[in-house]
Amino acid sequence: MTASPGIRLGALSVTFGRAIRALDRVTLEVGEGETVGIVGESGSGKSTLCRTLVGLTRPTAGEVEVLGEPVTVALRRDPRGYRRRIQMLMQDAVATLSPRMTIGRLLAEAVAIHGLDRDETEERIRSFLGRLRLPPSILGRYPHEISGGQARRIGVIRALLLRPRVLVADEPTAGLDVSVQGELLNLLMEFQRELDLTFMIVSHNLHVIKRVTRRTLVMYLGQIVEDAPTRDLFARPAHPYATALISTNPLLAAEDGGGAIILRGEIPSNAALPPGCRFHTRCPVARPVCAETMPELEPTAAGGQVRCHFPGTLARPGTGAA
Amino acid sequence: MAGPLLEISDLRLSAGSGKGAAAILRGIDLALARGRILGIVGESGSGKSSLVNTIMGLTPPGLRAEGRIVLAGEDLLGLSPVRMRALRGHRLAMIFQDPMTALNPVFRIGTQLVDVIRNRHPGTVPAAVEAMAVEALGRVGLPDPGRRMRDYPGQLSGGMRQRVMIAMALVCRPELLIADEPTTALDATIEAQIIDLLRRLRHDFQGSIIFISHNLGTVMQLCDEVAVLYGGHLVESGPVRAVLRRPLHPYTRALVGCEIDDRPVDAPLAFIPGKVPETTERPGGCIFADRCAYAAAPCRTTAPRLAAQGDDRRAACLRLGELP
């Protein structure tokens, strides 16, 4: 792994109330400047992971370090400084913009709180507006007067004005039309490269993750079940859950679009987790041991990690391989 | 049977008058044969939901619907509200993106399903109604349907609720089932289950389906035909594979082009610059001209008509013959 990790999680657990285990001993290292995607369904812990990184959710146990410093220490020592270094794009971009303030004031507020130079920031806001193809007149508008795509771009400006080194994006394109999602993703990728951001992006859209990240984490019920270079994951998923998830998202151009693996049953509740492997209740290739022993994350030959007793045994439709 | 099940001609939906008048649907022509599944695609604001709500007679007060919506020989727009209400739940049924808005949270799902069956098949003895309800829930893959009858909607997951909605729609044995983004709010593996269910159900369901989705991949998997809407116009229609693999209209081309492809991480993603027209805009020419990569001078002054392109395809573009 990298010498200076952007993000390091050590056996991070988050439990809500007594019973709801949102994250369960998640261990992870993300290098500075790395772009990592997270995929998984409801209850997988994607959003909790993001919120814990920015300090919105407190860990129940384990360690969270960002840029070499534990989050709890950083937040105590210099909370504003910490929040400048790590910024988050929320899923509901419109909801993050106060309806009583104009866009211009919303951006100025962030600048004032963090005591940035006003003239210089004004200059940067103008240049951001130009690059994000937003008219300067938008600064005088209220959030309800702008479109969802514009609200997201304003969110990006507000996050980047503070010159963060880590950017966490929770479903940045959810609810956006495909006609505009590409534009937003292009900008995020450009900024990631330009500013050498450590970038974590959560999406339920696997195509998005495939196109914009080099490494992907697949999560299920609070655990990482597969962690692999994005190309390898999509070409040869090792975990049966990853295999099924990928099969439900065929590319439009794929000749065989109907080859989805249909998993049985529903995602179990975080309050009543299955014993053994958490995926065994829905796994097409589960064997008796899977109901008894929880598999650990083990390295794969391809350089990733997988949490499965029998990795690679679920055949993908259309490949003929088992 | 002769003729299409549904035939829509020059359907317009508008509000207000004078300068602030809004045009939501701007003259839709569309036909759907019996037993076929039609996908409707287009960006937010293209008129997809307005179109199906108008078919269902669910247009909010203040909106004017003009034109013809003929379902098996009967013009729905000319019907009285009483007659229209009688059609819903008999010949027409609809499932929505969020089942919670259609299920009553304070009644057991069994009660709600039984109500629908009693309304559709009056005179059936209670035991038979109950049996039909349990059977319907079983058919849509609800585990332990007898026990689930006693659950309240809030006790079910999103996927289960959508199954209940599908069961409710199917006990009506509608001639036309409308599904407005029924899987958008569901997780990927649950969405795959529901799409698989709809695909299997079509074999024992005789009616036609209109399926709205923003996911072209899902439309390709499920539908026979597709209609592409833009700014209240139908800009292209035809067999789903032909349209999505070899789109004719520049808008369909752009939309298909935005689908994420297999190119490497560093290659930029496609998007359509500009935004969908407001309902209050009245372009003199083609509705898509402002965002079209191929627009020429006549496109700004002359509105194209939807014209046949070969046997079973239609597209509305002045420059079709000249496009690369």
XYZ file of C-alpha atoms in Angstrom:
646
model
C 0.000 0.000 0.000
C 0.917 3.662 -0.190
C 3.338 5.321 2.224
C 0.923 8.115 3.156
C -2.611 6.845 3.388
C -5.361 9.350 2.628
C -7.831 7.271 4.582
C -7.188 4.446 7.030
C -9.915 2.491 8.794
C -8.971 -0.030 11.487
C -11.738 -2.461 12.486
C -14.247 0.375 12.317
C -17.664 -0.488 13.736
C -20.750 1.693 13.950
C -23.767 0.469 15.874
C -26.988 2.458 16.114
C -28.993 1.891 19.277
C -28.120 -1.511 20.628
C -28.948 -3.678 17.725
C -28.436 -2.025 14.369
C -24.972 -2.809 13.132
C -24.346 -0.445 10.257
C -20.611 -1.114 9.957
C -18.854 -4.175 11.285
C -15.074 -4.128 11.750
C -14.240 -2.487 8.445
C -10.530 -2.276 7.743
C -9.347 -0.293 4.767
C -6.490 1.786 3.468
C -6.867 4.296 0.653
C -3.768 6.007 -0.705
C -3.591 9.779 -1.156
C -4.882 10.777 -4.564
C -6.614 7.427 -5.065
C -10.151 7.221 -6.503
C -12.201 4.488 -4.874
C -15.788 3.484 -5.615
C -18.182 1.900 -3.150
C -21.148 -0.185 -4.307
C -23.773 -2.051 -2.343
C -27.469 -1.959 -1.560
C -29.568 -0.529 1.271
C -28.066 -1.365 4.634
C -24.643 -2.147 3.242
C -23.076 0.715 5.218
C -21.937 2.874 2.296
C -23.444 6.093 3.613
C -22.446 5.394 7.228
C -18.870 4.922 6.060
C -18.941 8.323 4.307
C -20.518 10.052 7.274
C -17.981 8.578 9.669
C -15.140 9.883 7.506
C -16.374 13.465 7.652
C -17.173 13.203 11.354
C -20.975 13.280 11.101
C -21.275 9.815 12.659
C -19.114 8.681 15.579
C -17.452 5.296 15.428
C -18.657 2.824 18.068
C -15.315 1.045 17.962
C -12.169 1.018 15.868
C -10.081 3.729 14.263
C -10.666 6.277 11.531
C -7.667 8.211 10.276
C -7.745 10.799 7.541
C -4.471 12.193 6.177
C -2.540 10.491 8.938
C -4.501 11.851 11.894
C -7.346 10.203 13.833
C -10.607 11.986 13.024
C -11.585 12.424 16.678
C -8.245 14.074 17.456
C -8.392 16.303 14.394
C -11.940 17.389 15.153
C -10.967 18.332 18.710
C -7.744 20.075 17.790
C -8.969 22.108 14.819
C -12.530 21.288 13.730
C -12.671 23.906 10.980
C -9.322 22.889 9.607
C -10.446 19.275 9.495
C -13.653 20.146 7.676
C -11.651 22.138 5.143
C -9.444 19.158 4.400
C -12.329 16.731 3.869
C -15.523 17.704 2.121
C -18.596 15.673 1.307
C -21.124 15.912 -1.496
C -24.461 14.785 -0.137
C -26.977 12.727 -2.035
C -29.763 15.310 -1.864
C -27.912 18.337 -3.173
C -30.911 20.663 -2.997
C -31.479 19.855 0.681
C -27.945 20.981 1.531
C -28.689 24.491 0.254
C -30.582 26.653 2.722
C -33.791 27.771 1.008
C -33.593 31.225 2.622
C -30.259 32.237 1.147
C -29.254 33.104 -2.382
C -26.626 30.933 -3.994
C -24.144 33.798 -3.716
C -24.691 34.094 0.044
C -24.495 30.330 0.484
C -21.072 30.301 -1.114
C -19.947 33.415 0.778
C -21.020 31.813 4.062
C -18.660 28.890 3.583
C -15.872 31.365 2.808
C -16.619 33.530 5.841
C -16.796 30.612 8.276
C -13.412 29.414 7.192
C -11.928 32.919 7.056
C -10.712 32.731 3.487
C -9.553 35.795 1.588
C -12.697 37.344 0.159
C -11.336 38.931 -3.025
C -9.382 35.886 -4.007
C -12.396 33.660 -3.353
C -14.629 35.887 -5.430
C -12.197 35.375 -8.269
C -12.280 31.602 -7.771
C -16.083 31.482 -7.618
C -16.178 33.268 -11.001
C -13.742 30.833 -12.527
C -15.629 27.832 -11.071
C -18.915 29.147 -12.466
C -17.333 29.397 -15.882
C -15.904 25.901 -15.763
C -19.140 24.410 -14.479
C -21.025 26.299 -17.179
C -23.228 28.168 -14.730
C -24.285 31.755 -15.512
C -22.987 34.364 -13.011
C -26.628 35.421 -12.534
C -27.153 32.160 -10.618
C -25.521 33.819 -7.591
C -28.642 35.944 -7.165
C -31.020 32.997 -7.333
C -32.552 30.951 -4.534
C -32.102 27.172 -4.387
C -35.672 26.454 -5.508
C -35.071 28.501 -8.629
C -32.296 26.276 -9.963
C -32.382 22.749 -11.418
C -31.195 19.596 -9.660
C -28.141 19.414 -11.911
C -27.251 23.025 -11.136
C -27.716 22.435 -7.386
C -25.185 19.625 -7.573
C -22.684 21.816 -9.395
C -23.137 24.525 -6.749
C -22.457 21.813 -4.151
C -19.230 20.960 -5.961
C -18.149 24.613 -5.971
C -18.911 25.010 -2.269
C -16.885 21.889 -1.460
C -13.911 22.789 -3.657
C -13.734 26.462 -2.620
C -12.262 25.250 0.640
C -9.452 23.455 -1.233
C -10.060 20.047 0.367
C -7.626 17.181 -0.024
C -10.238 14.471 0.431
C -13.619 14.482 -1.307
C -16.380 12.039 -0.356
C -19.351 11.861 -2.737
C -22.453 9.948 -1.638
C -24.498 9.095 -4.731
C -23.577 12.323 -6.531
C -25.626 11.422 -9.610
C -28.677 9.762 -8.009
C -31.847 11.188 -9.484
C -30.029 12.975 -12.289
C -30.964 12.301 -15.882
C -28.323 10.406 -17.849
C -28.181 13.399 -20.149
C -26.554 15.503 -17.405
C -24.860 12.908 -15.179
C -21.923 12.575 -17.590
C -21.161 16.279 -17.347
C -21.035 16.191 -13.532
C -18.855 13.084 -13.475
C -16.451 14.582 -16.012
C -16.034 17.622 -13.776
C -15.479 15.519 -10.673
C -12.837 13.486 -12.484
C -11.147 16.620 -13.798
C -10.996 18.182 -10.339
C -9.791 14.916 -8.816
C -6.834 14.854 -11.209
C -6.088 18.560 -11.024
C -6.159 18.799 -7.229
C -4.879 15.254 -6.665
C -7.889 14.621 -4.449
C -8.338 11.436 -2.481
C -11.786 10.668 -3.841
C -14.390 8.233 -2.528
C -17.535 7.892 -4.570
C -20.608 5.893 -3.584
C -23.059 4.890 -6.284
C -25.712 2.283 -6.852
C -24.988 2.726 -10.545
C -22.263 0.200 -11.321
C -21.608 1.715 -14.728
C -20.653 4.981 -13.061
C -18.244 3.243 -10.698
C -16.774 1.277 -13.575
C -16.084 4.374 -15.615
C -14.704 6.724 -12.965
C -12.758 4.624 -10.431
C -9.680 2.418 -10.424
C -10.567 0.503 -7.311
C -13.954 -0.681 -6.063
C -15.253 -1.867 -2.707
C -18.358 -4.056 -2.710
C -20.246 -3.858 0.583
C -22.989 -6.048 2.002
C -24.615 -5.635 5.413
C -21.884 -3.545 6.963
C -18.910 -5.450 5.635
C -16.564 -5.199 2.687
C -17.109 -8.430 0.754
C -14.804 -7.632 -2.139
C -12.090 -5.033 -2.688
C -10.489 -5.156 -6.116
C -9.095 -3.103 -8.972
C -12.226 -1.930 -10.813
C -11.297 -3.551 -14.136
C -10.673 -6.933 -12.549
C -13.834 -6.757 -10.480
C -16.038 -6.198 -13.511
C -14.179 -8.731 -15.648
C -13.855 -11.466 -13.009
C -15.848 -10.809 -9.835
C -14.851 -13.271 -7.121
C -17.656 -12.830 -4.573
C -21.049 -14.321 -5.535
C -22.788 -11.123 -4.435
C -20.513 -9.002 -6.636
C -21.118 -11.438 -9.487
C -24.907 -11.165 -9.131
C -24.844 -7.389 -8.742
C -22.765 -6.960 -11.882
C -25.041 -9.335 -13.811
C -28.076 -7.146 -13.088
C -26.428 -4.151 -14.766
C -25.652 -5.176 -18.334
C -24.339 -2.483 -20.641
C -26.886 -1.348 -23.193
C -24.444 -2.447 -25.868
C -24.083 -5.963 -24.406
C -25.448 -8.597 -26.767
C -26.887 -10.740 -24.004
C -28.810 -8.277 -21.856
C -31.131 -10.795 -20.238
C -28.574 -12.783 -18.298
C -29.243 -11.356 -14.849
C -28.638 -13.649 -11.888
C -31.840 -13.365 -9.865
C -31.006 -13.621 -6.166
C -33.722 -15.074 -4.004
C -35.154 -13.301 -1.004
C -34.509 -9.879 0.389
C -31.606 -8.131 2.049
C -31.725 -9.145 5.743
C -32.071 -6.454 8.397
C -29.005 -4.963 10.078
C -30.783 -5.621 13.360
C -31.012 -9.387 12.747
C -27.869 -10.359 10.894
C -27.608 -13.930 9.620
C -24.992 -16.130 11.306
C -21.938 -17.248 9.354
C -21.486 -15.533 6.025
C -23.996 -12.668 5.890
C -24.768 -13.396 2.263
C -25.455 -17.118 2.668
C -29.255 -16.670 2.931
C -29.361 -15.411 -0.661
C -26.248 -17.007 -2.129
C -26.822 -19.400 -5.043
C -23.629 -21.348 -4.263
C -23.776 -21.450 -0.447
C -22.740 -24.697 1.291
C -23.359 -25.786 4.885
C -20.149 -24.182 6.197
C -21.329 -20.788 4.978
C -24.189 -20.768 7.498
C -21.766 -21.519 10.345
C -18.493 -19.696 9.837
C -18.054 -16.091 8.812
C -15.388 -15.898 6.100
C -12.579 -13.353 6.528
C -11.295 -10.977 3.854
C -8.578 -12.980 2.083
C -6.198 -11.799 -0.643
C -6.989 -12.963 -4.174
C -4.540 -13.894 -6.912
C -5.631 -10.787 -8.842
C -4.395 -8.473 -6.077
C -7.746 -7.816 -4.419
C -9.457 -9.171 -1.345
C -12.619 -11.254 -1.043
C -14.740 -12.437 1.873
C -16.030 -15.819 0.683
C -15.389 -19.498 1.437
C -15.805 -20.390 -2.230
C -14.787 -17.357 -4.298
C -15.309 -17.447 -8.031
C -17.728 -20.387 -7.932
C -20.826 -18.516 -9.113
C -20.896 -18.688 -12.904
C -21.801 -15.536 -14.760
C -24.542 -15.988 -17.360
C -23.225 -16.015 -20.866
C -19.652 -16.898 -19.924
C -20.235 -20.615 -19.599
C -17.515 -20.747 -16.949
C -18.187 -22.109 -13.498
C -58.528 -8.905 -32.789
C -58.453 -6.183 -35.367
C -56.859 -2.831 -34.676
C -54.621 -1.740 -31.835
C -55.755 -1.919 -28.219
C -54.784 1.688 -27.617
C -54.670 4.444 -30.167
C -53.661 7.953 -29.186
C -53.936 10.745 -31.711
C -52.835 14.347 -31.453
C -52.976 14.271 -27.668
C -52.337 17.667 -26.143
C -52.184 18.552 -22.490
C -52.031 22.206 -21.594
C -52.649 24.675 -18.810
C -53.532 28.340 -18.688
C -53.884 30.593 -21.674
C -52.229 33.573 -23.303
C -48.578 34.302 -22.582
C -48.147 32.039 -19.581
C -49.841 29.054 -21.205
C -48.011 25.785 -20.624
C -47.918 22.947 -23.131
C -47.103 19.664 -21.390
C -47.959 17.274 -24.199
C -47.689 18.813 -27.659
C -49.513 16.417 -29.954
C -48.705 12.756 -29.291
C -49.566 10.026 -31.803
C -49.106 6.504 -30.550
C -50.614 3.043 -31.027
C -50.187 -0.093 -28.952
C -51.187 -3.580 -30.092
C -52.665 -6.188 -27.760
C -50.250 -8.235 -25.716
C -47.287 -5.946 -26.361
C -45.027 -4.146 -23.899
C -44.237 -0.544 -24.785
C -41.403 1.279 -23.043
C -41.531 5.051 -22.707
C -38.220 6.841 -22.215
C -37.070 10.443 -22.034
C -35.554 12.903 -19.565
C -37.404 14.409 -16.596
C -39.910 16.884 -17.919
C -40.362 15.107 -21.246
C -43.992 14.283 -20.448
C -43.741 10.533 -19.712
C -45.779 10.588 -16.519
C -48.174 13.223 -17.856
C -48.912 10.966 -20.810
C -49.825 7.914 -18.737
C -51.690 9.946 -16.126
C -53.791 11.400 -18.940
C -54.534 7.907 -20.241
C -55.632 6.920 -16.725
C -57.806 10.025 -16.456
C -55.712 11.288 -13.561
C -55.001 14.765 -14.927
C -55.099 17.346 -12.145
C -57.812 20.000 -12.303
C -56.852 23.003 -14.360
C -55.165 20.990 -17.098
C -56.831 20.567 -20.465
C -56.504 17.330 -22.405
C -57.407 17.416 -26.086
C -57.145 14.878 -28.867
C -58.159 11.222 -28.746
C -57.226 8.304 -26.497
C -59.096 5.310 -27.874
C -58.997 2.128 -25.797
C -60.606 -0.802 -27.630
C -62.965 1.471 -29.528
C -63.865 3.803 -26.647
C -62.544 7.382 -26.527
C -61.402 7.869 -22.932
C -61.251 11.656 -23.156
C -64.971 11.857 -23.866
C -65.973 9.753 -20.863
C -67.721 11.011 -17.765
C -65.737 10.841 -14.510
C -68.087 8.088 -13.318
C -67.483 5.929 -16.388
C -63.739 6.617 -16.204
C -63.662 5.528 -12.572
C -65.410 2.326 -13.577
C -62.718 1.641 -16.176
C -59.886 2.046 -13.681
C -59.502 -1.235 -11.897
C -61.275 -3.052 -14.729
C -59.763 -2.339 -18.091
C -56.998 -0.043 -16.870
C -54.631 -0.528 -13.946
C -51.518 1.296 -12.845
C -48.524 0.710 -10.621
C -46.441 3.590 -9.346
C -42.839 4.306 -8.436
C -43.663 4.535 -4.754
C -46.183 1.864 -3.694
C -46.717 3.638 -0.362
C -48.584 6.405 -2.148
C -51.050 3.866 -3.555
C -51.457 1.552 -0.563
C -53.453 2.757 2.418
C -51.146 2.515 5.438
C -53.941 1.829 7.942
C -55.481 -1.209 6.228
C -54.038 -4.712 6.011
C -52.850 -5.581 2.522
C -55.305 -8.511 2.494
C -58.205 -6.122 3.098
C -57.062 -3.840 0.304
C -56.584 -6.705 -2.122
C -59.971 -8.208 -1.246
C -61.611 -4.811 -1.855
C -60.124 -4.674 -5.318
C -61.273 -8.214 -6.127
C -64.799 -7.620 -4.824
C -65.027 -4.476 -6.921
C -63.764 -6.255 -10.023
C -65.617 -9.536 -9.590
C -68.816 -8.634 -7.742
C -70.896 -11.521 -6.430
C -67.925 -13.786 -5.733
C -68.376 -15.617 -2.433
C -66.050 -14.355 0.345
C -64.088 -17.593 0.615
C -63.350 -17.495 -3.104
C -62.325 -13.833 -2.927
C -59.934 -14.671 -0.090
C -58.511 -17.578 -2.081
C -58.034 -15.364 -5.133
C -56.174 -12.809 -3.027
C -53.824 -15.389 -1.520
C -53.244 -16.934 -4.928
C -52.449 -13.511 -6.439
C -49.902 -12.767 -3.726
C -48.305 -16.162 -4.268
C -48.102 -15.586 -8.001
C -46.104 -12.394 -7.560
C -43.620 -14.223 -5.355
C -44.643 -13.018 -1.895
C -43.428 -15.690 0.498
C -46.039 -17.148 2.846
C -48.917 -15.208 1.200
C -51.614 -16.451 3.610
C -49.844 -14.889 6.566
C -48.787 -11.763 4.649
C -52.476 -10.968 4.023
C -52.623 -9.761 7.621
C -49.618 -7.425 7.320
C -49.899 -3.667 7.045
C -48.039 -1.985 4.148
C -45.503 -0.536 6.592
C -44.463 -4.041 7.620
C -43.344 -4.910 4.105
C -40.130 -3.951 2.318
C -40.223 -1.757 -0.778
C -39.836 -4.752 -3.061
C -42.650 -6.645 -1.297
C -44.958 -3.636 -1.537
C -44.309 -3.384 -5.249
C -45.210 -7.077 -5.550
C -48.479 -6.378 -3.719
C -49.202 -3.531 -6.160
C -48.555 -5.842 -9.106
C -50.846 -8.481 -7.568
C -53.559 -5.839 -7.117
C -53.220 -4.677 -10.692
C -53.310 -8.209 -12.074
C -56.409 -9.387 -10.186
C -58.191 -6.676 -12.168
C -57.217 -8.517 -15.367
C -56.749 -5.147 -17.077
C -56.449 -4.814 -20.820
C -53.831 -2.144 -20.229
C -51.390 -2.122 -17.326
C -49.365 1.038 -16.818
C -46.179 0.889 -14.779
C -44.591 4.274 -14.001
C -40.952 3.694 -12.981
C -41.926 0.723 -10.790
C -38.354 -0.258 -9.944
C -36.653 3.118 -9.602
C -36.804 3.169 -5.801
C -35.639 -0.435 -5.391
C -32.201 -1.916 -4.797
C -30.483 -3.492 -7.782
C -31.007 -7.149 -6.851
C -34.664 -6.473 -5.921
C -35.166 -4.518 -9.162
C -33.867 -7.545 -11.052
C -36.424 -9.720 -9.234
C -39.317 -7.405 -10.153
C -38.269 -7.144 -13.820
C -37.953 -10.932 -13.913
C -41.434 -11.208 -12.341
C -42.981 -8.848 -14.927
C -41.322 -10.804 -17.713
C -42.689 -14.117 -16.420
C -46.160 -12.697 -15.711
C -46.611 -11.512 -19.249
C -47.094 -15.100 -20.333
C -50.296 -15.558 -18.331
C -51.362 -11.922 -18.563
C -53.185 -11.218 -21.801
C -53.111 -7.433 -21.710
C -50.679 -4.834 -22.935
C -48.207 -3.003 -20.725
C -46.844 0.541 -20.852
C -43.597 0.666 -18.910
C -41.988 4.004 -18.090
C -38.330 3.947 -17.215
C -35.293 6.162 -17.326
C -33.141 3.032 -17.556
C -32.619 2.128 -21.204
C -31.054 -1.212 -20.254
C -34.196 -2.262 -18.392
C -36.409 -1.137 -21.276
C -34.282 -3.195 -23.657
C -34.673 -6.280 -21.452
C -38.413 -6.032 -20.880
C -40.123 -4.194 -23.738
C -41.084 -5.046 -27.309
C -41.339 -1.468 -28.477
C -40.141 1.889 -27.289
C -41.380 5.456 -27.626
C -38.960 8.334 -27.005
C -40.470 11.536 -25.631
C -38.854 14.956 -25.593
C -40.445 18.216 -24.479
C -43.962 16.821 -24.826
C -43.338 15.448 -28.317
C -42.934 11.858 -29.407
C -39.703 12.073 -31.382
C -39.093 8.422 -32.231
C -40.746 5.017 -31.854
C -40.274 1.482 -33.065
C -39.089 -2.006 -32.046
C -36.945 -1.688 -28.936
C -33.767 -3.321 -30.242
C -33.807 -1.413 -33.513
C -34.402 1.953 -31.852
C -31.877 1.579 -29.041
C -29.200 -0.095 -31.174
C -29.598 2.055 -34.285
C -31.391 5.222 -33.190
C -32.509 7.549 -35.977
C -33.527 10.770 -34.226
C -30.660 12.974 -32.992
C -32.229 13.061 -29.510
C -32.418 9.282 -29.270
C -28.848 9.119 -30.534
C -27.727 11.572 -27.871
C -29.663 9.756 -25.137
C -28.255 6.361 -26.095
C -24.843 8.011 -26.362
C -25.071 9.093 -22.710
C -25.338 5.466 -21.614
C -22.095 4.616 -19.974
C -19.919 2.484 -22.188
C -16.921 0.284 -21.740
C -14.266 2.922 -22.381
C -11.359 3.452 -19.980
C -11.403 5.670 -16.891
C -9.722 8.662 -18.510
C -12.128 8.993 -21.421
C -14.729 11.695 -20.739
C -18.394 10.730 -20.485
C -20.982 11.945 -22.948
C -23.782 14.332 -22.010
C -26.359 16.504 -23.737
C -25.566 20.205 -23.276
C -28.376 22.594 -22.461
C -31.625 21.684 -20.789
C -35.087 20.382 -21.613
C -37.433 23.114 -22.847
C -39.852 24.678 -20.384
C -43.522 23.942 -20.951
C -44.044 27.681 -21.519
C -41.614 27.811 -24.435
C -43.086 27.889 -27.911
C -40.329 27.080 -30.365
C -41.199 27.842 -33.960
C -39.274 24.834 -35.234
C -38.069 21.522 -33.859
C -38.379 21.176 -30.081
C -34.867 19.677 -29.876
C -33.122 22.184 -32.182
C -31.445 24.129 -29.337
C -29.564 21.067 -28.078
C -29.217 19.176 -31.351
C -25.744 18.493 -32.738
C -27.160 18.358 -36.275
C -29.547 21.340 -36.251
C -29.596 23.460 -39.435
C -31.435 26.675 -40.313
C -34.793 25.055 -41.298
C -34.878 23.206 -37.943
C -35.437 26.514 -36.195
C -38.417 27.518 -38.300
C -40.200 24.311 -39.325
C -41.559 21.739 -36.881
C -40.854 18.207 -38.128
C -43.702 15.698 -38.372
C -43.506 12.156 -37.083
C -42.975 10.164 -40.264
C -42.676 6.459 -41.032
C -39.117 5.205 -41.472
C -39.388 1.772 -43.016
C -42.035 -0.717 -41.900
C -42.308 -0.264 -38.184
C -40.293 2.781 -37.181
C -41.180 6.440 -36.943
C -39.114 9.533 -36.254
C -39.713 13.287 -36.280
C -36.683 15.026 -37.774
C -36.243 17.213 -40.855
C -32.693 16.055 -41.480
C -33.039 12.277 -41.145
C -31.972 11.659 -44.729
C -28.846 13.824 -44.382
C -27.568 12.565 -41.030
C -24.366 10.549 -40.979
